[in-house]
Coordinates of C-alpha atoms in Angstrom, one line a residue:
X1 CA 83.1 62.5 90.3
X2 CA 85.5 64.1 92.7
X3 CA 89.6 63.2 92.6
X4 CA 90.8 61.0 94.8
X5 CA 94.6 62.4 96.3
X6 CA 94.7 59.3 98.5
X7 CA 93.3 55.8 99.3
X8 CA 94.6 53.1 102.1
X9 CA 92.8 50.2 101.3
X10 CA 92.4 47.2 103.5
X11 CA 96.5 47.8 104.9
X12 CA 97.7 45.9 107.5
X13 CA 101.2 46.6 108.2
X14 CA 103.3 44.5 110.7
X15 CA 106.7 45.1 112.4
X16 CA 108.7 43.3 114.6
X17 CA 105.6 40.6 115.0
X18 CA 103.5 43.9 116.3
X19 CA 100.0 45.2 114.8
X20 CA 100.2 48.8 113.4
X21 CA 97.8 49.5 111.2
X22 CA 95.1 46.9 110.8
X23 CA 92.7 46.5 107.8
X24 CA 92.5 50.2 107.6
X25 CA 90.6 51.7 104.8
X26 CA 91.0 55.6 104.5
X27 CA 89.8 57.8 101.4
X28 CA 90.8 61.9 100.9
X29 CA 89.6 63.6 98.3
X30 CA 90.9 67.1 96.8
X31 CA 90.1 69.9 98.3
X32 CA 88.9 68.0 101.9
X33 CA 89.7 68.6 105.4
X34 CA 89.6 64.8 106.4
X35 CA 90.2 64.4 110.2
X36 CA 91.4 61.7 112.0
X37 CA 90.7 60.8 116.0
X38 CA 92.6 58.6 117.5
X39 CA 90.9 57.1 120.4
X40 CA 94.1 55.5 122.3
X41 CA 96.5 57.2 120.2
X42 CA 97.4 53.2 118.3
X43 CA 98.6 53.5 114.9
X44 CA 99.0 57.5 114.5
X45 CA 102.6 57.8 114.0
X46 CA 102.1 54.6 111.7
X47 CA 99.8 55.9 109.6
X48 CA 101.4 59.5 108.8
X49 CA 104.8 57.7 108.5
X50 CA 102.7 55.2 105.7
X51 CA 101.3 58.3 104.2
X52 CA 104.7 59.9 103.5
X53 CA 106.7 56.8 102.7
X54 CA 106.2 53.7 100.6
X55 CA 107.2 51.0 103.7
X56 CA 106.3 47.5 103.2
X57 CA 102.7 46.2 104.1
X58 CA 101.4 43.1 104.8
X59 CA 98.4 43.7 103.4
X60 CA 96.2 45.8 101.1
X61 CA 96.8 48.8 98.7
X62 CA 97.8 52.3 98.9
X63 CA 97.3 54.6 96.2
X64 CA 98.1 58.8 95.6
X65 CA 96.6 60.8 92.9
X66 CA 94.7 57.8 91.8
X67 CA 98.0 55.4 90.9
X68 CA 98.9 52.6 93.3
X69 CA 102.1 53.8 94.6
X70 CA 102.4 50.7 97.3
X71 CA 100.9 46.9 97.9
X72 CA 101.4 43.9 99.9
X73 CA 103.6 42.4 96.8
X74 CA 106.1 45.3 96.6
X75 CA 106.7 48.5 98.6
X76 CA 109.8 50.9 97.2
X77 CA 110.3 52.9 99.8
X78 CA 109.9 55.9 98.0
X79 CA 108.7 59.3 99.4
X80 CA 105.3 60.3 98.7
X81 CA 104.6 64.4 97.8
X82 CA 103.4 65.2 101.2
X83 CA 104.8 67.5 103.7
X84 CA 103.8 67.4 107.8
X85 CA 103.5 69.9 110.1
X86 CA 104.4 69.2 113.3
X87 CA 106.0 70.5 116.7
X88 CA 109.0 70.5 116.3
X89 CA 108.8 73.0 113.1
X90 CA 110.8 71.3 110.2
X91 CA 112.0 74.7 109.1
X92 CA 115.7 75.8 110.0
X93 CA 115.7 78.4 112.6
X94 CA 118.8 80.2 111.6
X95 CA 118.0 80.8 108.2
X96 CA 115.3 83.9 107.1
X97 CA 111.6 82.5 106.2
X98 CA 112.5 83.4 102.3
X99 CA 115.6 81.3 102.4
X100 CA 113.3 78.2 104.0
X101 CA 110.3 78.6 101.5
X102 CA 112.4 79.1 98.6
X103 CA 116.1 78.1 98.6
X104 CA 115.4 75.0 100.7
X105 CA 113.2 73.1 98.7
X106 CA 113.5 70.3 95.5
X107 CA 113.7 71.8 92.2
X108 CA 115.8 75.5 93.6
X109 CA 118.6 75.4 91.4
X110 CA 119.8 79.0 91.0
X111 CA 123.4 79.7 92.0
X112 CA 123.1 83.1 92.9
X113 CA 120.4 83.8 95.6
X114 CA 118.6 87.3 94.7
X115 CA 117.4 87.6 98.4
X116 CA 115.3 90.8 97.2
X117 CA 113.9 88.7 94.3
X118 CA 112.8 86.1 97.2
X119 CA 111.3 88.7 99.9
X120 CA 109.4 90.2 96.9
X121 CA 107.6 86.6 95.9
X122 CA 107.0 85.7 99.5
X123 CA 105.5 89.2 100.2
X124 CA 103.0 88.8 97.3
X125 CA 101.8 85.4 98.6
X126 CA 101.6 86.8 102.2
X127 CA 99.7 89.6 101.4
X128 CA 97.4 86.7 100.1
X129 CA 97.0 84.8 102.9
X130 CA 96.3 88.1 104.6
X131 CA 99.3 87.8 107.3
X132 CA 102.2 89.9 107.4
X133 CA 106.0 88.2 107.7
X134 CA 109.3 89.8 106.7
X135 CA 111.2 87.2 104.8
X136 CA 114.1 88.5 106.2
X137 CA 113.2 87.6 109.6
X138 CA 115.3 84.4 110.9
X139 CA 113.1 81.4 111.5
X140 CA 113.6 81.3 115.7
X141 CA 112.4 84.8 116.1
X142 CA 109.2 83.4 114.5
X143 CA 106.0 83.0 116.7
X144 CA 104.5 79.4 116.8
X145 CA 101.5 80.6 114.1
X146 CA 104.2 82.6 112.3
X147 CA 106.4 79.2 111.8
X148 CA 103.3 77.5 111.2
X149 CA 102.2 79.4 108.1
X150 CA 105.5 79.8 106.8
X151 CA 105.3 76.0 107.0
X152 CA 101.9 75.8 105.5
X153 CA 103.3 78.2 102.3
X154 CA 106.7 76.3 101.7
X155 CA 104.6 73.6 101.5
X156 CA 102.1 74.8 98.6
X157 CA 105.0 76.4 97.0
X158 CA 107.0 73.0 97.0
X159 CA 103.6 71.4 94.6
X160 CA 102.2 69.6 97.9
X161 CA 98.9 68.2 97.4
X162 CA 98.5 66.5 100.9
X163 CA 99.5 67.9 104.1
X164 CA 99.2 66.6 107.1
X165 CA 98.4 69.0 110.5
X166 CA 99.5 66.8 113.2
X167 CA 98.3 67.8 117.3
X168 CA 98.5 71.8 116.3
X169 CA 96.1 72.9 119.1
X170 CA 99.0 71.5 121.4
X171 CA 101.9 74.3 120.1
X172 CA 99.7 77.4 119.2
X173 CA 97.0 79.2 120.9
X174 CA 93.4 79.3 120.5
X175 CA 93.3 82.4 118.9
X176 CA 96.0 81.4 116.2
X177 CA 94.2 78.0 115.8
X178 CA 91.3 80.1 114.3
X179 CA 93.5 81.9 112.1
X180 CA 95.1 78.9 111.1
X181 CA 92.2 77.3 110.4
X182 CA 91.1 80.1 108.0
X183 CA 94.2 79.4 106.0
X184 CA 93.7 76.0 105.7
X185 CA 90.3 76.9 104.1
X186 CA 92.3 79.3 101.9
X187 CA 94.3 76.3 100.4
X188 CA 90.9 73.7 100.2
X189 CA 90.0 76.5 97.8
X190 CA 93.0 76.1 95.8
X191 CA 92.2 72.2 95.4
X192 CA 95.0 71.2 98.4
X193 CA 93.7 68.2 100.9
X194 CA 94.5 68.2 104.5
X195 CA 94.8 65.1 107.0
X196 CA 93.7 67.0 110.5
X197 CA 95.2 65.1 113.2
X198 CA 94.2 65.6 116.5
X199 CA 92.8 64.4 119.9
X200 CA 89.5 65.9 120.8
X201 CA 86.5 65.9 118.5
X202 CA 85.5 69.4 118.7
X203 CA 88.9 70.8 117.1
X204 CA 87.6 68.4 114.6
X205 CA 84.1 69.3 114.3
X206 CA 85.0 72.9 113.7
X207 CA 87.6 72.7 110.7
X208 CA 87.2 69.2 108.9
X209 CA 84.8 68.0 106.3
X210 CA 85.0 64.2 107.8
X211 CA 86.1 62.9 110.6
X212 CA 87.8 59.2 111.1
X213 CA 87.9 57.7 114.4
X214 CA 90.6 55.1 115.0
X215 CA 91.0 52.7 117.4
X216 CA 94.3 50.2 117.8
X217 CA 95.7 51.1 114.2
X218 CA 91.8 50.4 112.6
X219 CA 89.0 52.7 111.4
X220 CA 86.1 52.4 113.7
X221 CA 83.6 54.6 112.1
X222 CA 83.7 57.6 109.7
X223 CA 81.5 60.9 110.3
X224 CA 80.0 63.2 107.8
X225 CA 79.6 66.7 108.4
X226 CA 76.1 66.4 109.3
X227 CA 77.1 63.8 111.9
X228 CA 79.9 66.3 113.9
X229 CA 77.5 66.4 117.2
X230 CA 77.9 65.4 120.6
X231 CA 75.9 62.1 120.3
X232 CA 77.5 60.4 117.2
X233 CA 81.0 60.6 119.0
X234 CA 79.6 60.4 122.7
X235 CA 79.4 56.3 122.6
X236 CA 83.6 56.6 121.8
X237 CA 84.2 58.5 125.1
X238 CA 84.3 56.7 128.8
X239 CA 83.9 58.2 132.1
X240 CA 84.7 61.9 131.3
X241 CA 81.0 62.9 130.4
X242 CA 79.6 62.2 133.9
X243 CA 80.4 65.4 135.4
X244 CA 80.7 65.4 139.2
X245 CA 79.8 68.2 141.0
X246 CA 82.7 69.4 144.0
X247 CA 81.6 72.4 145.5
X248 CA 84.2 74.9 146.6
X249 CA 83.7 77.8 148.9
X250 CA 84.7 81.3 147.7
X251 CA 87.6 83.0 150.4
X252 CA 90.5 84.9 150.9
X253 CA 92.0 83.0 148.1
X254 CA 95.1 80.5 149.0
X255 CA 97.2 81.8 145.5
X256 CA 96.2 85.7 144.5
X257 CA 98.3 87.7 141.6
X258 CA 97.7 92.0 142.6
X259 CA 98.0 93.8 139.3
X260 CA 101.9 91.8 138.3
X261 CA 104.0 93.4 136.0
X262 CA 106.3 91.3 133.8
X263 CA 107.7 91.2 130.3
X264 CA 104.3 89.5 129.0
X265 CA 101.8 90.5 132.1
X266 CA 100.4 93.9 132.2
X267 CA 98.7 94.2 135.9
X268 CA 97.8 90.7 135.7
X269 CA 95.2 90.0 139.2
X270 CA 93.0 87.0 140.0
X271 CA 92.9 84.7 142.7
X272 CA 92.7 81.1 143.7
X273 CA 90.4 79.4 146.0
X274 CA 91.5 76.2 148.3
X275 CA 90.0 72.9 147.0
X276 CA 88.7 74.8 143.2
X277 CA 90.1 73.9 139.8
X278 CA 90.7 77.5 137.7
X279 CA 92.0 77.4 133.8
X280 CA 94.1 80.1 132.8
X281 CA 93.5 80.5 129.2
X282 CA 96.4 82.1 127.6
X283 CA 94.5 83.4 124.3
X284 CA 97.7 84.5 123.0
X285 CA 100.4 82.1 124.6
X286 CA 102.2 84.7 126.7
X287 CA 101.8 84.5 129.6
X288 CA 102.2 80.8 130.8
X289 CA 106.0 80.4 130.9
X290 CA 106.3 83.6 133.0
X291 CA 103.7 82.3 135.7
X292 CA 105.7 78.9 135.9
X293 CA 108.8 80.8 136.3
X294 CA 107.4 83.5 138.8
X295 CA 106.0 80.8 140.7
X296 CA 108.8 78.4 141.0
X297 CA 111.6 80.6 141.6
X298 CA 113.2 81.4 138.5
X299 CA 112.4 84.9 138.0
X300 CA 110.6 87.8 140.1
X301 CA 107.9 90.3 139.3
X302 CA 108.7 93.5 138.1
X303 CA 105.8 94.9 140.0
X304 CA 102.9 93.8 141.8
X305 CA 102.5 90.9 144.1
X306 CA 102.2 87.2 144.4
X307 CA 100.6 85.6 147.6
X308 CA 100.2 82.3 148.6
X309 CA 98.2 81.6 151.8
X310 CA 98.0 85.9 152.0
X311 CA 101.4 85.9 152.5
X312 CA 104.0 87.5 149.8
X313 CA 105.2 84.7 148.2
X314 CA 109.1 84.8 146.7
X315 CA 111.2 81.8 146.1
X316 CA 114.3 80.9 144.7
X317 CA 114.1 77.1 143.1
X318 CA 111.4 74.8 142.6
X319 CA 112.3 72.8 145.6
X320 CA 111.5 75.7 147.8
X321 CA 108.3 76.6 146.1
X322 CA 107.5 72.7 146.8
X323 CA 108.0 73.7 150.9
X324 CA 106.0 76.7 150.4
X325 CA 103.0 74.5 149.2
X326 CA 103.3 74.8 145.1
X327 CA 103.5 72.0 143.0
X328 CA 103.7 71.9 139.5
X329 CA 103.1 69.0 136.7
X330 CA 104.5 69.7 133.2
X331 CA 103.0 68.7 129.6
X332 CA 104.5 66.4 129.3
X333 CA 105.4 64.5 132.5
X334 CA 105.8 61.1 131.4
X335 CA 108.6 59.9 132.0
X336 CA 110.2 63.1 132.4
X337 CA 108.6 63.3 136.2
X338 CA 109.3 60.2 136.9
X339 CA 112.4 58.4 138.8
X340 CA 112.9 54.9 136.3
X341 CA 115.6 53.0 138.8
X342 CA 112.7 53.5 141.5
X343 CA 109.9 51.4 141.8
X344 CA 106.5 52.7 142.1
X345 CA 105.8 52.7 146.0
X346 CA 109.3 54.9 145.8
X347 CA 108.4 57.1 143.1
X348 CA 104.8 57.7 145.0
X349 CA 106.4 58.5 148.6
X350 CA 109.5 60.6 146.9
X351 CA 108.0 64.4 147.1
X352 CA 107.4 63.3 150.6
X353 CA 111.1 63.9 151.6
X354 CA 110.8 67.6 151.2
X355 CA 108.8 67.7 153.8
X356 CA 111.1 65.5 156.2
X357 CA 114.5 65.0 155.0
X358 CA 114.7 60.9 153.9
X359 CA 110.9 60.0 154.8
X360 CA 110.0 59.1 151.5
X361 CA 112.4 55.9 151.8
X362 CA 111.2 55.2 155.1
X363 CA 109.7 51.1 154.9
X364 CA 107.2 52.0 157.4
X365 CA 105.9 54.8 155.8
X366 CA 105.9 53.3 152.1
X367 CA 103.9 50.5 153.4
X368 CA 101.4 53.0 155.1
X369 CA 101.1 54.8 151.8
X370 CA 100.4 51.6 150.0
X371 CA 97.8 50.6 151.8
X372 CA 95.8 53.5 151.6
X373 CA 96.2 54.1 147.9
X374 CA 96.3 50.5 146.9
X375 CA 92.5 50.6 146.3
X376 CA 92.5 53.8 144.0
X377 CA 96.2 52.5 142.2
X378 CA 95.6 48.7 141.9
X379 CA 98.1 46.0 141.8
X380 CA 100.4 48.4 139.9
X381 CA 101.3 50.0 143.3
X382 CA 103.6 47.3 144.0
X383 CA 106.0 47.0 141.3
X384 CA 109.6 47.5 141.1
X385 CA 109.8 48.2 137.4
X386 CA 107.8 50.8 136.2
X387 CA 109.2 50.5 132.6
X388 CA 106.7 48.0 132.1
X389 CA 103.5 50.0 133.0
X390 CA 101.2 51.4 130.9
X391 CA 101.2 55.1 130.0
X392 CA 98.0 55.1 132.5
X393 CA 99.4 53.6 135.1
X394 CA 102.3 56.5 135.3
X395 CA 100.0 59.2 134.9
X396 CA 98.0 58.4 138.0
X397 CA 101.5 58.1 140.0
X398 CA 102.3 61.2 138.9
X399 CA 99.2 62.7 140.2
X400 CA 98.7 60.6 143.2
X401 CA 102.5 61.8 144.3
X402 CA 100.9 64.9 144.5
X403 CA 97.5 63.6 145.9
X404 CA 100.2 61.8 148.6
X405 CA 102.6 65.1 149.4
X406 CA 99.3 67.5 149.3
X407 CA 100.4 71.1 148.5
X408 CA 98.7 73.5 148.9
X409 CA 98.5 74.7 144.8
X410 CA 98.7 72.4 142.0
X411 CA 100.0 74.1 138.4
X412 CA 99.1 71.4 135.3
X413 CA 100.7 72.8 132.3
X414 CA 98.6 71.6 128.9
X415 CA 97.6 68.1 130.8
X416 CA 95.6 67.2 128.1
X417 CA 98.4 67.7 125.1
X418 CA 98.5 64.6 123.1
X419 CA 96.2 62.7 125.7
X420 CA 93.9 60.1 124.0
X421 CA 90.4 60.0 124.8
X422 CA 91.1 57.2 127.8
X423 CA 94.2 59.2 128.9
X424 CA 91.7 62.2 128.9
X425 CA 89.1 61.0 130.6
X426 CA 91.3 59.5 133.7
X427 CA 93.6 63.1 134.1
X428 CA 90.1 64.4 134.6
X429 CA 89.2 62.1 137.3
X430 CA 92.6 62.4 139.1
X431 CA 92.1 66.0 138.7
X432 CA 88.6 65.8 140.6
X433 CA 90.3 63.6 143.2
X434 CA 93.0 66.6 143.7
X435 CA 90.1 69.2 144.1
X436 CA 88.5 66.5 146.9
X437 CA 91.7 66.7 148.9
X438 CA 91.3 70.4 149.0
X439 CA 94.3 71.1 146.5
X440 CA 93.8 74.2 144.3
X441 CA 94.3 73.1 140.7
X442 CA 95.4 76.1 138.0
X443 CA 95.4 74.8 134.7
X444 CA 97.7 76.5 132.4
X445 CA 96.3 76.2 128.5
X446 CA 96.2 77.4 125.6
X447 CA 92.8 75.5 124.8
X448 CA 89.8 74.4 126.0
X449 CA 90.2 70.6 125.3
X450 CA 88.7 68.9 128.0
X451 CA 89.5 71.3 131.0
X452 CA 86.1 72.2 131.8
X453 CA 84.9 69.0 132.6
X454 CA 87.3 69.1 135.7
X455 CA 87.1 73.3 136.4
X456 CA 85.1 75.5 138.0
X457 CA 86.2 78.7 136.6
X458 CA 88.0 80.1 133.7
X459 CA 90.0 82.9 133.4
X460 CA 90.9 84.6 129.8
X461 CA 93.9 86.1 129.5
X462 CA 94.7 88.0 126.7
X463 CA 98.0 90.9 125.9
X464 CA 98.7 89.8 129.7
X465 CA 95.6 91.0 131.3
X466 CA 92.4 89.4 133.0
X467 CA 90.1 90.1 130.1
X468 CA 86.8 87.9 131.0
X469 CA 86.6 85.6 134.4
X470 CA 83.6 82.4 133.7
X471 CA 82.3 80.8 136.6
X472 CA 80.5 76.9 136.0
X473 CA 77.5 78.4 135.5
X474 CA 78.6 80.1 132.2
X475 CA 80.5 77.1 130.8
X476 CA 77.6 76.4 128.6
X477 CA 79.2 79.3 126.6
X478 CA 81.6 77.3 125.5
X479 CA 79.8 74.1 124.0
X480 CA 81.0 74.2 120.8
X481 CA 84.8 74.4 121.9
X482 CA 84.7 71.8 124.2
X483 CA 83.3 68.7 126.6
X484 CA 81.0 70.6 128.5
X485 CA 78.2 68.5 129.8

């Protein structure tokens, strides 16, 4: 029979009159990879936070290595052996790696620190991981993999039995994901259990053993390895797997890159048509920052050339590149891109004013603007809060602003980081309505996710080159490592 590290059964937890978890039944076993999907992202935080902490439940019973460690009757409070790993890193940036796997930890109680002693232990279990890190190296000059791992081996070393890998995709690159990946497996080996958080199913299908998908704090259904295909999680999705089919036509290019030369590009070229959707897929996460800052002002090209419209584009702030036609939408853009003390028609119109000085708060043209995107927006359109909105309603005004302004190039940074399948499946459709109004969409990622649904070419980027360009055609390629349908 095979050992049970945890079990959630039947917990409902309440707080402040508020649902969190609700009935939830969840088993690991030793050695497992047990992913869980959150369909609307309800109940996540709750349930790691429940899974690392005895807090008080309404209901139901929690027990770790087999011994019920919290109930509806009693909860202590008490930390549970399991570590997270998580963006931001837990380790402490301005210490060395050895200092953080082995001096910060329970149980360390030697007075005088032998750093040679440490460097030579953390070397040995490096070399069996098969990675290579000096332990003398301070924790901010780490890569994201690199403070990953060292995460991932403080852990083991501190006895952890249970650790949790919470949204990774969204902070490393795909080609440290699969090396990741392969050191999870490492530690299954060893008899150590993993709770794989994340938001699309086929990061799932590729690394766990199970998958959970949850729904408003509950456990909808649970699939077996045998079950990880596209119809068994298909019913789960909404609107993102019809695939609508914008055609774009192939030109000068309205955003072209000739052979640029940065710290992290090495003759980086490609081009951008009007009205198409292109991911950049930084293989290695080098190259992203350095084409936001190129592009909106805050540092030039060491050689090479940036054009925009065929004409050599240089600018010196993100307001100007705005003028010039180039918009930009962070990961994470709510709220951060949005104006709080405005209301929504406000907020919708703003970008508007860089175009003519103090339009944007113009009553006649707000009430132009509402009545032609009232139908796509709804009732939302009008309110003077938008505190109280949904996380859905914000992210279409932050895409219909720049449906409304109409630049000429749109760059979305990771738009699907720690996007729920509904969230997902409406930034795709506002994406589609972008391409419609002849926008250029680049998105900027480090991962598949759902990008393809909305693209119609990818470029790889890898050591800051153009190493493979995939046009729609080829996208079935790529089936296993994302929503391609």
């Amino acid at each position: 029979m095979r050992e049970e590290i945890l079990r959630l059964e039947n917990v409902t937890r309440v707080v402040d009159d508020v649902v969190l978890l609700d009935n939830l039944n969840l088993h690991i076993f030793r050695g497992e990879i047990m992913g869980v999907i959150s369909l609307n992202g309800y109940g996540q935080e709750s349930l790691i936070e429940l899974i690392s902490q005895n807090l008080p439940i309404l209901y139901g019973r929690i027990y770790f290595h087999e011994e019920l460690v919290n109930n509806y009757a009693h909860s202590s409070y008490t930390r549970n052996k399991v570590y997270v790993i998580e963006d931001p890193t837990k380790l402490v940036k301005d210490l060395s790696v050895a200092d953080n796997v082995f001096v910060l930890r329970r149980g360390f109680r030697k007075y005088i620190i032998n750093s040679h002693v440490l460097n030579r232990q953390l070397r040995r279990l490096m070399d069996g991981l098969g990675i290579r890190i000096d332990g003398r190296t301070l924790v901010e000059d780490l890569s994201p993999f690199e403070k990953c791992a060292v995460e991932l081996l403080k852990a083991v070393t501190m006895g952890v039995k249970l650790i949790v890998v919470k949204d990774i995709s969204n902070f490393i690159s795909t080609a440290d994901l699969a090396k990741f990946q392969r050191l999870l497996r490492h530690y299954t080996a060893q008899g150590v259990s993993f709770l794989y958080v994340c938001n699309h199913h086929e990061e799932g299908f590729k690394i766990c053993d199970r998958i959970s998908l949850m729904e408003n704090g509950k456990i909808l259904k649970v699939l077996e390895n045998s079950k990880f295909r596209r119809e068994f999680i298909k019913p789960y999705y909404v609107d993102a797997f019809h695939r609508e089919e914008i055609p774009y036509k192939e030109g000068k290019g309205v955003l072209r890159f000739r052979d640029v030369v940065t710290d992290t590009m090495d003759g980086l070229s490609f081009h951008v048509e009007k009205g198409e959707c292109v991911i950049l897929l930084d293989m290695d996460r080098t190259v992203m920052d350095d084409i936001v800052r190129i592009m909106n002002g805050e540092m030039s090209v060491e050689s090479g050339e940036v054009c925009v419209d065929e004409k050599s584009y240089q600018v010196n702030s993100s307001r100007e590149a705005l003028r010039e036609g180039v918009a930009f939408i962070g990961q994470y853009p709510v709220p951060g891109m949005l104006f709080e003390d405005m209301s929504y028609i406000e907020n919708l119109c703003f970008l508007l004013g860089e175009k003519t000085q103090g339009i944007w708060s113009d009553r006649k043209v707000q009430k132009s603007v509402g009545k032609e995107y009232e139908p796509l927006i709804g009732p939302d359109i009008h309110a003077k809060d938008i505190t109280e909105l949904s996380l859905s309603s914000l992210y279409k005004l932050v895409y219909y602003r720049v449906h409304v302004y109409r630049p000429k190039i749109l760059f979305c940074v990771q738009p699907f980081a720690d996007a729920d399948m509904p969230l997902r499946s409406q930034i795709i459709l506002l994406l589609r309505q972008l391409k419609k109004k002849g926008i250029a969409v680049v998105i900027l990622a480090t991962s598949f996710s759902d990008s393809l649904m909305a693209a119609d070419r990818m470029l790889q980027v890898e050591n800051g080159k153009l190493r493979q360009e995939y046009d729609r055609s080829q996208f079935y390629h790529f089936s296993q490592d994302a929503t391609v349908l």
